[in-house]
Short mmCIF file of C-alpha atoms in Angstrom, two decimals:
data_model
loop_
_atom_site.label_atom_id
_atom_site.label_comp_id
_atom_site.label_asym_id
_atom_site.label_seq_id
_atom_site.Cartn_x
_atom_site.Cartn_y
_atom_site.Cartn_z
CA UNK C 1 106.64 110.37 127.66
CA UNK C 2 106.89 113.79 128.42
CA UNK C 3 103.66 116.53 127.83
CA UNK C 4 104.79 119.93 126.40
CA UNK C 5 102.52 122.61 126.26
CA UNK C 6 103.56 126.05 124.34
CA UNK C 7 100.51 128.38 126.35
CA UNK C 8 101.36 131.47 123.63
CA UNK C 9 99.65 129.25 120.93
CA UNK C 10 96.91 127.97 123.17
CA UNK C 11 93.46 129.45 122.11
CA UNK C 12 91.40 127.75 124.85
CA UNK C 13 89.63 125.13 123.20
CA UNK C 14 89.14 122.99 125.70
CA UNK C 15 89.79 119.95 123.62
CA UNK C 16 92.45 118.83 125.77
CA UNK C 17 90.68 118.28 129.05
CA UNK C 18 87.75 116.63 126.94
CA UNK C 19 89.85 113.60 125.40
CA UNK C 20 92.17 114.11 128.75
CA UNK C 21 91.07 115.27 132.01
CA UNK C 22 94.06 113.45 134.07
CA UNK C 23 96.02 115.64 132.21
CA UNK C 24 95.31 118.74 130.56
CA UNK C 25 93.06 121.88 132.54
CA UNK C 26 92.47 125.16 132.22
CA UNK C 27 93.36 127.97 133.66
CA UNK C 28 91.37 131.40 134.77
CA UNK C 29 91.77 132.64 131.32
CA UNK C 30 90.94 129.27 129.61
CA UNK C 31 94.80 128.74 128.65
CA UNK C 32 95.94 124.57 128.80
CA UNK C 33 97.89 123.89 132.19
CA UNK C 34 99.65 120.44 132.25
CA UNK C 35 98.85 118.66 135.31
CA UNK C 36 100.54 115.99 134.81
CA UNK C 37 103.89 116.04 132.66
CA UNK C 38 105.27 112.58 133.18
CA UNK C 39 101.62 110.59 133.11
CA UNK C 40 101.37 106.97 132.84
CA UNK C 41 101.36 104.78 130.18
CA UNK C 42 97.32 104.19 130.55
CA UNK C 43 96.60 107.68 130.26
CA UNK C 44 98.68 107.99 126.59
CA UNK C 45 95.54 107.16 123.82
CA UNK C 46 93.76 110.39 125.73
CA UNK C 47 97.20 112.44 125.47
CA UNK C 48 97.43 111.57 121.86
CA UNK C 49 93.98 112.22 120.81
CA UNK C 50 94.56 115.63 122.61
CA UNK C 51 97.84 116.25 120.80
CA UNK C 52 96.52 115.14 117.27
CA UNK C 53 93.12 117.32 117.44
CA UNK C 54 94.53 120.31 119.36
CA UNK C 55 93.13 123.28 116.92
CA UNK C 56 96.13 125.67 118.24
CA UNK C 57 98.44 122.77 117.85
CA UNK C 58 99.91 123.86 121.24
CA UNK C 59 100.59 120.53 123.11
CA UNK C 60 102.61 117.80 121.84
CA UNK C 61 104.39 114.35 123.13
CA UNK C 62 108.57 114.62 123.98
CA UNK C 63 109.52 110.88 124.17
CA UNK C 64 112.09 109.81 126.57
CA UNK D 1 95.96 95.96 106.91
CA UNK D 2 97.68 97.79 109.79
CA UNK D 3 98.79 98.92 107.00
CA UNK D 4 98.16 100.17 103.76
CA UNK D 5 100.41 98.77 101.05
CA UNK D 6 102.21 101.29 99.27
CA UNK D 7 103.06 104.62 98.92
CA UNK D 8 100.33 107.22 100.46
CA UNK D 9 100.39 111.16 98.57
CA UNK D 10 99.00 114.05 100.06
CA UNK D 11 98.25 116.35 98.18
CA UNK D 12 97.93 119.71 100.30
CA UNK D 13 100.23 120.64 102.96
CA UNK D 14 98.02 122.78 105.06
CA UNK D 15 96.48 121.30 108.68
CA UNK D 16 94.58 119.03 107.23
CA UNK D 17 97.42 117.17 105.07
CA UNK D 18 99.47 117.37 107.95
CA UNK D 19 97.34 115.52 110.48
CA UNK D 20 97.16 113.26 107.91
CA UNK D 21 100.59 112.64 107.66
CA UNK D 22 100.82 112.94 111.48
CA UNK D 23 97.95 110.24 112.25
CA UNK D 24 99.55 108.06 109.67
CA UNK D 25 102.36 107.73 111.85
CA UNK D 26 100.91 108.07 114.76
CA UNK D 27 98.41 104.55 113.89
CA UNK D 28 102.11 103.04 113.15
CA UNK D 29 102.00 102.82 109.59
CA UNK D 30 105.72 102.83 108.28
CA UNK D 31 105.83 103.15 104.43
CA UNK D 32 106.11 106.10 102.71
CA UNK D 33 104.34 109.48 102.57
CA UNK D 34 104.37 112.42 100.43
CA UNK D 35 103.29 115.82 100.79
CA UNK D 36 102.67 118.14 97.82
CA UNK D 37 102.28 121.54 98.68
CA UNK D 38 101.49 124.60 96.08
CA UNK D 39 103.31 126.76 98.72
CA UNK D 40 106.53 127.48 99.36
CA UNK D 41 106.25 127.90 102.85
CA UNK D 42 105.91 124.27 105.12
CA UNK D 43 102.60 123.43 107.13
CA UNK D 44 101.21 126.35 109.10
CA UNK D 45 98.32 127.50 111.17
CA UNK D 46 95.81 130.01 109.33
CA UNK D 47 94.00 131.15 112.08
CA UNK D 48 97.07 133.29 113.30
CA UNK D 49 96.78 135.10 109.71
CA UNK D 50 94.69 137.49 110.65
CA UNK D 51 95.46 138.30 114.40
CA UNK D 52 98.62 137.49 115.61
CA UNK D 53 100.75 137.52 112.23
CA UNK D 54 98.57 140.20 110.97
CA UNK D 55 99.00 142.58 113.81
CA UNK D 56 102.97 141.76 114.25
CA UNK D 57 102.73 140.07 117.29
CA UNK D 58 104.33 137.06 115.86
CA UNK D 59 107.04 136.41 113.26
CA UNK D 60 105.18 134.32 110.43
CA UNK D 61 107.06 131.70 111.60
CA UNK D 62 105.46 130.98 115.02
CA UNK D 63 102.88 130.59 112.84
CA UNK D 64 104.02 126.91 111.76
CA UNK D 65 103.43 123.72 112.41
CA UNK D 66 105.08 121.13 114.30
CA UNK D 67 108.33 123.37 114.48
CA UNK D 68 111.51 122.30 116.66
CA UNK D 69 112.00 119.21 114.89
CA UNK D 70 109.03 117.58 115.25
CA UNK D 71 107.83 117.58 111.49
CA UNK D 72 111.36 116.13 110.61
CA UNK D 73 110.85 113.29 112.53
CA UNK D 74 107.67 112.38 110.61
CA UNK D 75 109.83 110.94 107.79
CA UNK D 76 107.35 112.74 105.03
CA UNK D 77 108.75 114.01 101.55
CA UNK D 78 107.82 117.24 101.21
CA UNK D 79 106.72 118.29 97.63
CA UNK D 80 106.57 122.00 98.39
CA UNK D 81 106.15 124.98 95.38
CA UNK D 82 104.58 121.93 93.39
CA UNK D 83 100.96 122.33 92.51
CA UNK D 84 99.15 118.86 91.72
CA UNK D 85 97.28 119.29 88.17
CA UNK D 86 95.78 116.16 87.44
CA UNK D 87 95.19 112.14 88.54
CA UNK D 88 95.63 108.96 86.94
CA UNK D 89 93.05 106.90 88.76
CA UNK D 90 93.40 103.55 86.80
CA UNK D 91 97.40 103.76 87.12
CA UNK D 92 97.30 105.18 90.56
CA UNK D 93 99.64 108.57 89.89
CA UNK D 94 99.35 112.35 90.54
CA UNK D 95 100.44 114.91 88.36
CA UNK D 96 102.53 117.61 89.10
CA UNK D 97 102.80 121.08 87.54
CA UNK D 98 106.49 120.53 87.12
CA UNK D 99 106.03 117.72 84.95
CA UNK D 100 106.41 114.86 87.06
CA UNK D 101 104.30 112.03 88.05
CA UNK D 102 104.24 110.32 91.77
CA UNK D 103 102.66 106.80 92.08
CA UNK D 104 100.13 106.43 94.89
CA UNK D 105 97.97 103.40 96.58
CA UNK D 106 96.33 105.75 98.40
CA UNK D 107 95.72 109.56 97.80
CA UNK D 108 94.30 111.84 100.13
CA UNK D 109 92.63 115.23 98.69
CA UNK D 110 93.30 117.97 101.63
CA UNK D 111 93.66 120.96 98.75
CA UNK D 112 91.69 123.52 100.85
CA UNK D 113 89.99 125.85 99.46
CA UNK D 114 90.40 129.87 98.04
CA UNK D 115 89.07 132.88 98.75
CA UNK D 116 85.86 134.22 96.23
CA UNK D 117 87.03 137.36 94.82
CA UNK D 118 85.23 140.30 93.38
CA UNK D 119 84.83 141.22 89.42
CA UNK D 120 87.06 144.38 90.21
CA UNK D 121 89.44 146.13 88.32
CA UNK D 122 93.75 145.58 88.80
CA UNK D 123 94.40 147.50 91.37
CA UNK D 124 97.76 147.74 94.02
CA UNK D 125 95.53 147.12 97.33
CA UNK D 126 93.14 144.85 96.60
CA UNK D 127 93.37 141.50 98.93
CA UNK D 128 92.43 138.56 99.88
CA UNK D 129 93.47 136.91 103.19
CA UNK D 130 94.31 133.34 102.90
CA UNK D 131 97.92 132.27 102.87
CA UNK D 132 100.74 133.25 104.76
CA UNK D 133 102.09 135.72 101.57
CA UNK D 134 98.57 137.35 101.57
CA UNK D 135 98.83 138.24 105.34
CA UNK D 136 102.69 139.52 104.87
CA UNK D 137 101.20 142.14 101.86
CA UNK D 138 97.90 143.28 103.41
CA UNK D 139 100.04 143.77 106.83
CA UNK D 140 102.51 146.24 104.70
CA UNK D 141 99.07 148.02 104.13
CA UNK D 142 98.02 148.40 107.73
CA UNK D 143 99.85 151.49 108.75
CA UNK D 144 98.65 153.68 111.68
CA UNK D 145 96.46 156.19 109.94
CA UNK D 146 95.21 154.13 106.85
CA UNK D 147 92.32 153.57 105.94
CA UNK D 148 90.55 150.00 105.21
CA UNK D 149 87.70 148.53 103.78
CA UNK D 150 86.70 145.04 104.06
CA UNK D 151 83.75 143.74 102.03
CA UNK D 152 82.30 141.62 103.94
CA UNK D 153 81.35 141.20 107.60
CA UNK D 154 81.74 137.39 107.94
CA UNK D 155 84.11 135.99 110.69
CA UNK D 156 87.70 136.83 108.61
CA UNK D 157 86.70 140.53 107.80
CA UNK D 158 85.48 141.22 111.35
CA UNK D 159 88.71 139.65 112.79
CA UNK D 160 90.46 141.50 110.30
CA UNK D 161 88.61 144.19 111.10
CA UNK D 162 89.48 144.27 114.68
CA UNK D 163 93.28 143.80 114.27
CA UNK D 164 93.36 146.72 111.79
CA UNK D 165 91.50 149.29 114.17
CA UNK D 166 94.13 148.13 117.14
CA UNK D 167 97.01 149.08 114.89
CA UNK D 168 95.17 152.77 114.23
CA UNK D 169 93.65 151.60 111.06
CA UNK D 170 90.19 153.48 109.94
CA UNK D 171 87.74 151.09 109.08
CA UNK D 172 84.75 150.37 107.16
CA UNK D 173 83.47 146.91 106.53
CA UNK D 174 80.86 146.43 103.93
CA UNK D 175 78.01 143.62 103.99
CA UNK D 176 74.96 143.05 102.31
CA UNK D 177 73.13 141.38 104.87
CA UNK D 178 71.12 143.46 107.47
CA UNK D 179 72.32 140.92 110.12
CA UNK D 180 75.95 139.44 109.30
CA UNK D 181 76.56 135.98 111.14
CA UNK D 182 72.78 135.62 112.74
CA UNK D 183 73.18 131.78 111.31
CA UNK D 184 76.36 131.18 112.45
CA UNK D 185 75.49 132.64 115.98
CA UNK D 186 72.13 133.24 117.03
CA UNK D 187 70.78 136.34 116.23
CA UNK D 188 71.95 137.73 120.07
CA UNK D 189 75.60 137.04 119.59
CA UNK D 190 75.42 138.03 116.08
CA UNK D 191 73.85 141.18 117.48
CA UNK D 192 76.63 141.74 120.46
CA UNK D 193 79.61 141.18 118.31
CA UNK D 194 78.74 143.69 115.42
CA UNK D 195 78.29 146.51 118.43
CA UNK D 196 81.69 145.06 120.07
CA UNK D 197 82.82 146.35 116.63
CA UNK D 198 80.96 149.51 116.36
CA UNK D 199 82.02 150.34 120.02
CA UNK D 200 86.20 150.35 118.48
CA UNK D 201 85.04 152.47 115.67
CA UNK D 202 84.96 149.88 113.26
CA UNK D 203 82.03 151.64 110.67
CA UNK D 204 79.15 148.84 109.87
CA UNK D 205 77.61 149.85 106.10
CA UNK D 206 75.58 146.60 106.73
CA UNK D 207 72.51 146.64 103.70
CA UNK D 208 74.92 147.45 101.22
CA UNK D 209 77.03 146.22 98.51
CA UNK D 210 80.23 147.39 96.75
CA UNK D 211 79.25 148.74 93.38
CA UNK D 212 82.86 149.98 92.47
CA UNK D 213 86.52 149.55 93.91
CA UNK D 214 87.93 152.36 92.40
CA UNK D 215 91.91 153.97 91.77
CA UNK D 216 92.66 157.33 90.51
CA UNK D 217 91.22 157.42 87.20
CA UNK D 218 87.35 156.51 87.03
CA UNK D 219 86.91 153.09 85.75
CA UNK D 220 83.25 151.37 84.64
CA UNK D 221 81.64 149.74 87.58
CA UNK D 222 82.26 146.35 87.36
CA UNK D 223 81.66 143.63 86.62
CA UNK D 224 84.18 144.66 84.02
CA UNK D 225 85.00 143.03 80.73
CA UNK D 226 87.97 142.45 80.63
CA UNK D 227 89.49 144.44 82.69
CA UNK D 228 93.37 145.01 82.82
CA UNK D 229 96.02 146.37 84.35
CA UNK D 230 97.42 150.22 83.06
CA UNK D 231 100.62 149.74 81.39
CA UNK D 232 103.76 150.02 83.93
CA UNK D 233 101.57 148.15 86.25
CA UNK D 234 98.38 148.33 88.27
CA UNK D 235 97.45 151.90 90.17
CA UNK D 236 96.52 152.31 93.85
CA UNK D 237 92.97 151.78 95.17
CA UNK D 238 92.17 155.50 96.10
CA UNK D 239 88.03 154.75 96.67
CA UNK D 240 85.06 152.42 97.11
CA UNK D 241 82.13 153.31 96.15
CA UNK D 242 79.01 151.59 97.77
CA UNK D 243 75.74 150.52 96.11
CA UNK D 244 74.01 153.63 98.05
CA UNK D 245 76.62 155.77 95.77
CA UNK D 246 78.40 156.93 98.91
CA UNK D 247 82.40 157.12 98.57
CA UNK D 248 85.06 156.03 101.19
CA UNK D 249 88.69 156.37 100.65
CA UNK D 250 90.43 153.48 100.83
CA UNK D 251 94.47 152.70 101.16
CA UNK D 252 93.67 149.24 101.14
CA UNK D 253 90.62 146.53 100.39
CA UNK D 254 89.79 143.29 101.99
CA UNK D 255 87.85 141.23 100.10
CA UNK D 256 86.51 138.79 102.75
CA UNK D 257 83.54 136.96 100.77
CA UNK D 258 83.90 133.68 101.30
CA UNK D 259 85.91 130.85 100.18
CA UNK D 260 84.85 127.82 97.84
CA UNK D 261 87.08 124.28 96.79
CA UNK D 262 89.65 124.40 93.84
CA UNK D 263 87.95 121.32 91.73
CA UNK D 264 88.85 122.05 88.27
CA UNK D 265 92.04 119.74 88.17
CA UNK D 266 89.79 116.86 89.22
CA UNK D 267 87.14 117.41 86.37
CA UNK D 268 87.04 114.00 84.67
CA UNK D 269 88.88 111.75 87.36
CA UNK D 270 85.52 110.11 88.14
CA UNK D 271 84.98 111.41 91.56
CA UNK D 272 81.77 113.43 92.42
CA UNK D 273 82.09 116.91 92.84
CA UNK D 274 79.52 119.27 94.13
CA UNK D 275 81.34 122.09 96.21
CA UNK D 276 84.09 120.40 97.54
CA UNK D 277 84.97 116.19 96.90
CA UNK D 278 81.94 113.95 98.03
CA UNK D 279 82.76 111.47 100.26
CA UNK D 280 80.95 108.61 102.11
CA UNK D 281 81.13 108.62 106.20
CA UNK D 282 84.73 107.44 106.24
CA UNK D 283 85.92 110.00 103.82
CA UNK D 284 86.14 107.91 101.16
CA UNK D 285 85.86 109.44 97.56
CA UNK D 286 86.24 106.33 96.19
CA UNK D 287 89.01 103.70 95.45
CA UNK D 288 92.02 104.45 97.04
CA UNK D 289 91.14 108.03 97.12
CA UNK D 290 90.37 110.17 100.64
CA UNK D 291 89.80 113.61 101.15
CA UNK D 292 90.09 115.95 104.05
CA UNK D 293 89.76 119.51 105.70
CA UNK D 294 87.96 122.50 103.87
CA UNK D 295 87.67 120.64 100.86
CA UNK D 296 85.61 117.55 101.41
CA UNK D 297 82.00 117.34 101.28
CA UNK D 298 81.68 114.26 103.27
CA UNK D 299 78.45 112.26 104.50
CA UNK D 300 78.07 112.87 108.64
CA UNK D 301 76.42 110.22 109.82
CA UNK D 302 74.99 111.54 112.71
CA UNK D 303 73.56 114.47 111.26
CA UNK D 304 72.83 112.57 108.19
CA UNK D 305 73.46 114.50 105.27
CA UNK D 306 76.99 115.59 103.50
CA UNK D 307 78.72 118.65 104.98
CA UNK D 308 81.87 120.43 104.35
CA UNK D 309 83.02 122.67 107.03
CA UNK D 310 86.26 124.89 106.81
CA UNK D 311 86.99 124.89 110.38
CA UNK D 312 90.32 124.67 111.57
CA UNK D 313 89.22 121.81 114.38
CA UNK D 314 87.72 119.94 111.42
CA UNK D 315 90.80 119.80 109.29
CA UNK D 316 93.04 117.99 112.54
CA UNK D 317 89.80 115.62 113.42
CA UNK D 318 88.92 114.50 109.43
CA UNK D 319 92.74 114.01 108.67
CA UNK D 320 93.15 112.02 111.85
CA UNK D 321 89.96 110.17 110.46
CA UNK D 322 91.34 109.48 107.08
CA UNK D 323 94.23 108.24 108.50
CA UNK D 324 93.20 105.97 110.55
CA UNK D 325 90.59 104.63 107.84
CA UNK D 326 93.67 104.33 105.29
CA UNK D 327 95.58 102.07 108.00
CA UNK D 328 92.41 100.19 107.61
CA UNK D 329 90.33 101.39 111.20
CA UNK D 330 86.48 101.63 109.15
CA UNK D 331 85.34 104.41 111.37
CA UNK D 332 82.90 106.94 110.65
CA UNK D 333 83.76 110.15 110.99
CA UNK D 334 80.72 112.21 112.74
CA UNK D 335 82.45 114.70 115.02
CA UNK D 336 81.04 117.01 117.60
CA UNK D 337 82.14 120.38 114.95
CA UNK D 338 84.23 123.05 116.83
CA UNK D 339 85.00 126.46 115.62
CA UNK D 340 85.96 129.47 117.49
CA UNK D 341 86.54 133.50 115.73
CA UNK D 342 88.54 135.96 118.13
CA UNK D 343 87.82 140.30 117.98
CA UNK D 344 89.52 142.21 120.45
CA UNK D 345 89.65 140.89 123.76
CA UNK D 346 86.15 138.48 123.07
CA UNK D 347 86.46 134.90 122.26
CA UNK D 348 83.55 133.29 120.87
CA UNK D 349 83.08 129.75 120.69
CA UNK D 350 80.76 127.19 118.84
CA UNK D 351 80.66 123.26 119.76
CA UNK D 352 77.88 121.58 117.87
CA UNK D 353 75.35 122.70 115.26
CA UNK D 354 72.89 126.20 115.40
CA UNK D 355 70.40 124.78 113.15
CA UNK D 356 68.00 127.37 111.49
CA UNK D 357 64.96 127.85 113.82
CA UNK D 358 67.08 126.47 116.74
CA UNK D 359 65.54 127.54 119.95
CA UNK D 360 68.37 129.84 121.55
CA UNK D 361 68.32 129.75 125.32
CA UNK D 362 70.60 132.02 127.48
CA UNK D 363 72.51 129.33 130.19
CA UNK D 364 74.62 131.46 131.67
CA UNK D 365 75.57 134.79 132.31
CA UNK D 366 73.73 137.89 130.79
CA UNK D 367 73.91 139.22 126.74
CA UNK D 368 75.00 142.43 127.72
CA UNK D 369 77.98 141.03 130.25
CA UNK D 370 81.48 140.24 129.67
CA UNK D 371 80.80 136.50 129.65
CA UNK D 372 77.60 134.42 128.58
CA UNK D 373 76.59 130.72 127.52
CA UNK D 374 73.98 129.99 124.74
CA UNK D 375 72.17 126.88 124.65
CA UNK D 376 70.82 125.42 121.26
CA UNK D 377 68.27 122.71 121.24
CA UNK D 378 65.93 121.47 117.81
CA UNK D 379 63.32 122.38 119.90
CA UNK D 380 62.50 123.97 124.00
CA UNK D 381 63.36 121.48 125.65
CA UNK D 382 64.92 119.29 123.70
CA UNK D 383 68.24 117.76 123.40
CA UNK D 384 70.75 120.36 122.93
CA UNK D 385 72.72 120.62 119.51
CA UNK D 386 74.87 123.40 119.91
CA UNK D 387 76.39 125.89 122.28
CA UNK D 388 78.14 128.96 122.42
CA UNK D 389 80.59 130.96 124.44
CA UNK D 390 81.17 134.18 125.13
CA UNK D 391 84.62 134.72 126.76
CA UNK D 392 83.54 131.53 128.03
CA UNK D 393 86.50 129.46 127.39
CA UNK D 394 86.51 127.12 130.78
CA UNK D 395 82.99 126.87 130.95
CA UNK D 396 82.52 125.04 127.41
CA UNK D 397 84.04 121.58 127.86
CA UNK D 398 80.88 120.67 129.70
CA UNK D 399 78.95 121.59 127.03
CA UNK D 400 80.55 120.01 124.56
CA UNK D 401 80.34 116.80 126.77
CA UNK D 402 76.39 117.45 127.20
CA UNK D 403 76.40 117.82 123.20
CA UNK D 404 78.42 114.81 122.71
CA UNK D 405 75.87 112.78 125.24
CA UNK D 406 73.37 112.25 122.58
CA UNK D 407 75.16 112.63 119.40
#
């Protein structure tokens, strides 16, 4: 899987680095930052709770 | 089940009805979904209604869901323009304005809700902010120079407010309370917020009501009895006049008073209704019947009582709920509630509850700076329930995990 993140929609939630820390962060102004884009399988219930709950619906899954 | 047999129906097409949809497939369940929509337009984000689309910044169309494909892949029939009107619950069907009838095993009830309106005359000028149309017409209204009244200074009319002044808007909003938002916030970020507006010129008549919206002719106050349009059509709003008499011109009004559920096409389908669809802690209305988003009243089992809350987190987490219960999970829903309202260049943001008589500790930062954290416990020194953030954005995830700690 692949983790896309459109920042113009993000409204800095935080959402994302609650349900996925590996992943997802924040930047200065709060805005998601994708550390990881390729993570591992383990990591994908966390990626997908992000993704599904997202309020800005700015981060979603590309499958390979 | 993994798997409910049969055909699921949506009805609502908004974020709610959509993460429905979305956690439906999501859990793996393969059968077929409908969504009936009473919109034209397909699922889209309503926070962007009243900054981002209202101001211009984006095309309506950023504005919606799951674009670039993705919502095609969900495999959903859309039922769009098509406004649900009534349901069979003993044969299992919904009703559709045009006529026709779509059999369900399970329904799901993510309708929303609409926006309270005032008794007021038909006048050109006169909105409400709800859909996507409603933020196209009040935008053609927002020219440099005009002038705007919103009636009432809850979180829409003060974004509303805010978006307005930075296109060169005059503004006045209107409110009744003393001190707008003092539940929602704490009475120190209600305070802050209403002088972030009066600091861009926004003019507070806080105290006061509407007593007339007014076009060029003098009309009764209302509330009007029947009132109607002039022949040839409605004519502009020209004034407001406010319960203290005083007058302000007006190009264009915002009526910003709240919203409440759309229940009268479920009177006498069995299911409880009492401001919005009661449901039990899975968001269960009752057989083979869900709801979700603005429009259910469900029981939260961890604050142990039914709440509805039209939150914009809410309508992703319940319909993610709902899903998964449908697919046959059994979990209660009893989320950590998230909300967050945007005015100029503040954010503020809410994780958790601000009960009344919460004690309201300052955590970080100062009131008067450009960032601050406010802690809400039941009681000093007791567990905290709620917390808020002032341009705070990176330091509320760890509130929101010392919330969920003892949820």
């Amino acid at each position: 899987m692949k983790v896309v993140a459109d920042r113009e929609l993000c409204t800095g939630s935080g959402y994302c680095v609650v349900a996925c820390e590996q992943v997802f962060a924040q930047d200065d102004d709060g805005l998601v930052v994708i550390l990881d884009e390729r993570p591992d399988e383990s990591l994908r219930p966390g990626v997908e709770e992000a993704v599904a709950n997202c309020p800005a619906a700015c981060i979603w899954v590309e499958e390979d | 089940m993994s798997g409910a047999a049969g055909p699921v129906v949506v009805v609502g097409a908004g974020a709610a009805g959509l993460s429905v949809a979305a956690g439906l497939r999501r859990l793996g369940y393969r059968g077929p979904v409908t969504v009936v929509g009473e919109e034209r337009h397909p699922p889209y984000d309503r926070p962007p209604l009243s900054k981002q689309v209202l101001a211009g910044a984006w095309p309506a169309e950023r504005a919606y869901l799951m674009a670039g494909g993705r919502l095609e892949k969900l495999d959903v029939a859309w039922e769009l323009a098509e406004r649900a009107v009534g349901i069979d619950r003993k044969d299992r069907a919904v009703a559709l304005s045009s006529g026709r009838e779509i059999p369900y095993a399970q329904l799901v009830i993510a309708t929303g809700v609409a926006p309270r309106t005032l008794p007021a005359p038909d006048l050109e000028g006169v909105h409400v902010l709800r859909t996507m149309d409603d933020a196209a017409a009040l935008r053609e209204r927002l020219a440099p120079g005009a002038r705007l009244v919103v009636v009432g200074a809850g979180f829409l009319g003060l974004e509303v407010a805010a978006t307005a002044r930075r296109r060169g808007v005059a503004v006045t909003v209107v409110e009744p309370l003393q001190a707008p938002l003092a539940d929602r916030l704490g009475e120190l970020t209600a305070r802050r917020l209403l002088r972030l507006h009066a600091e861009n010129g926004v003019e507070l008549a806080t105290g006061l009501g509407v007593e007339a919206i007014l076009g060029e002719h003098e009309p009764p106050p209302f509330p009007l009895e029947g009132a109607g349009g002039e022949p040839g059509g409605p004519e502009p709003v020209r004034r407001v006049r406010l319960s203290d008499g005083a007058i302000r011109d007006a190009d264009a009004v915002l009526v910003a008073i709240g919203c409440q559920p759309q229940l009268d096409w479920l009177r006498g389908s069995g299911l409880e209704l009492d401001d919005g669809i009661v449901c039990d802690g899975r968001c269960s209305a009752g057989e083979g019947v869900w709801a979700a988003g603005d429009v259910a009243r469900w029981y939260h089992p961890r604050l142990q009582r039914h709440i509805r809350i039209e939150h914009r987190m809410n309508a992703n987490e319940q319909g993610q709920a709902v899903a998964a219960n449908i697919v046959g999970r059994g979990e209660d829903f009893a989320p950590v509630p998230f909300f967050w309202t945007d005015h100029y260049d503040v954010k503020v943001q809410v994780w958790g509850v601000i009960p009344a008589g919460a004690a309201a500790e300052l955590v970080e930062g100062s009131e008067d700076g450009d960032s601050f954290v406010v802690a809400f416990r039941e009681r000093p020194g007791g567990r905290m329930v709620g917390a808020l953030g002032w341009n705070a954005m990176r330091a509320m995830p760890r509130y929101r995990s010392e919330i969920a700690a003892s949820w």
